[in-house]
């Protein structure tokens, strides 16, 4: 981001942007400064936008767009289908995506070959995924797992999206539906299936040998797991820790017949906190960032979002990419991620103010099921009750300040 | 109490074995910090870091032993002191007899661990890989020295504030008779029973209103305004100073301030030392305060930096994490050895007088 | 009169820093906290009074009860263990052996290690595959045909793991026990020995009653500390998740996440006051329990 900021500062002399790197706790910066002396621009996670918008902590962006002579719809049309709706909530635009990702399936071709599977053919259906996982699993002389094909549980797992992958629903716009939608149960039964097949203790022993993500001990990179779902950064880790790894990238397997381009889309967002001293100038930077040179023919020509995403080896969230960005992107698999961003079946997190808590509750239900602490119906019911209660409480809390929230699913 | 030989044996035996148990974690920490990464996750567990050399394709390379594929035969992989390679690492199957083993502690882990404490990647030579995946985060590098400076700021300022303010206040409670004094002191004692969480939210709101959230101020400014526990400790000590001294001074016409400065303080070195020491220790170890109040990486203290080191996605290996932990612990251990008597006396006093 | 006034002013003058400190950093927050506990407050917006709503909600909050249960289990596990280990070490050190200072250092050192560092260390030590503890336990477990425990990865063993770790930090209470032991007059032991009492009886009838105040002190400190456990849990169990499966979700981490992640500061204040009452109750219980023992001494 510093490079882009420098570029912006050089490109004109009315506005100077001061870039401050924040710590792990981005949301605490906004929390700390909202109402006080907030920064003019803040990078936040998508999951925080609704909570902050509900609590009047953000500056709406539509008026800036209109002052520029455009409309929000027109402005957002530049973004790929999966990302275009990200910052919109309750009829207003609160932020724009910066560095996005979609999710794909990665498979270890050498492991496939060693297991007698066609290394060029990834699993295309859920049944194939389960079968291939079985074939790719290896045990040592004592019966302990040394390698596994696929594990629903991964460090970067988007477990909340699995119900959506199965055709279920977790939020219908008004109510929590994790426990009430029948397709969700099928998802958790599938998760339980893995724990039953391999044994909770065996899995636990295997996963405790996993290093953390992005270290040489990462399970995929070190060959302990043959198939994973991950975002664009996976390439960064592979190229750093296991440059010879023979791997492939494909879309997630089908669960619902005919849907072979399901993916999870996410992005970091840029917002203008309420109370910022220079909102207009902040908007100019956002505009600059979101309008890169789409005719770029060389590295130096790259500007704005493209430069930012190039350096981070992420795709650009825009529909159009410059020739240089397309042809010379540092991530060799970027094309498939771009394709997935245009998918009609791309999902993202529901827009609700208590999403952070809801996600925690779903993760908890997932853990209870995979550790066999609770059977799926009960785990889902507990998640449902707890989250629905919290959601109602949240509504009451907002109503106190006479503000209703009409969240979108 | 007389003691039999068996009794002595038993006692020394117990003390010895318990000592080993208590020291083992620390020894393990140091051992891990000196190992290259593959050896931290090797089974069976080893304590001494080694370097293995094998000749592959005519070249003598340092390798890491991955697995014993057959009795006496090891699968080895080329070892890189950095965690990444510029080429695909060479692997081979080598008989155990042909692997040279040398004991080699990796002291280099320490500077490397500290270098990446604030962010950024390990061992990146920008000229080799211009678009290295983590180059983008290089601008968020905050050095270990910054974290150390922040921690020292909080500790030293806290000590100064704590010693100065508590001594003053304790004098007021111990040596000056004024109406309402004992009632006020009882109130002071009562406040010691309030658990931290009760104060957490309003304190946060207050500091936010002052504009101090995101700075180090909330961590040391309150020390300048006294603390119930230290007031109690110091007051108890002041009470042991004979009243005749102060009375004589008063008769001579000394002001209270003079008595405090010239008589009481010089005699109070022990308790001042205890308060200073424990305040310093508290500041060094404090985690929750920095967690709540510090938002920008360049303001982090060592405690918070160490934790964010763990939770970053930019790759943390156990050997580096242990090395960083040793560095955070070492100053306290040194401080302890230098001030043992004060430490022990301080704690003992707490327990007895309370 | 003037004398009184002058003394009053002097007294207030010396205690002025504390008056400010007490007011700003203690009394105001206590009152504000109580007020907020009856409000809906997200710190991003102003507080709105909702009466006893938060407290009523608390009673029906499953996570509250779970975190309380976890915390109590931890407290009732680590307190007795800490007492036994601390007192035993103190008794051993009290035996007038050579090298007392060295042993004392060894046992005390772990308790001043920064919690963040010791948490990282224990996270590593408790690793089910590569950690020190399971490396030592593995041969024993295998002999019985079992696998060593999963510690922090197993919901059934995660709290025991934390309790085990707490035993490492008894140095502080050990020093206090030692001071208490050294205060017991020799004459009492000699008298008991003359009466024909063996070592164990001496311990039970002389030592224990005489150090009751010390035990009481450590117990109260222990209750206050263990009920508020935060840092170790935060670092070793994935922040406020209480992994695995919320088995390590403690009261303080639940409170923290309610305040700073869910932005429900009013509710967090209510939780804090309930904690205050609980700690007071437990302390009262401890006092009752040991009061008779202590009065015997007098």
Coordinates of C-alpha atoms in Angstrom, one line a residue, chain A residues 110-112 114-115 133-140 143-149 206 223:
Chain A
X110 CA 2.7 -36.1 -7.0
X111 CA 0.6 -37.5 -4.2
X112 CA -2.2 -38.3 -6.7
X114 CA 1.6 -42.1 -6.0
X115 CA -1.9 -43.1 -5.0
X133 CA -9.3 -38.5 0.0
X134 CA -9.6 -42.1 1.2
X135 CA -7.2 -43.3 -1.5
X136 CA -4.7 -40.6 -0.7
X137 CA -4.6 -41.4 3.0
X138 CA -1.5 -43.1 4.3
X139 CA -0.8 -44.7 7.6
X140 CA 2.4 -45.8 9.3
X143 CA -1.8 -47.3 12.2
X144 CA -1.3 -43.6 12.8
X145 CA -2.2 -41.2 10.0
X146 CA 0.8 -39.7 8.2
X147 CA -1.0 -38.2 5.3
X148 CA -4.6 -37.5 4.5
X149 CA -6.4 -36.7 1.3
X206 CA -2.2 -35.9 12.7
X223 CA 2.7 -33.0 1.9

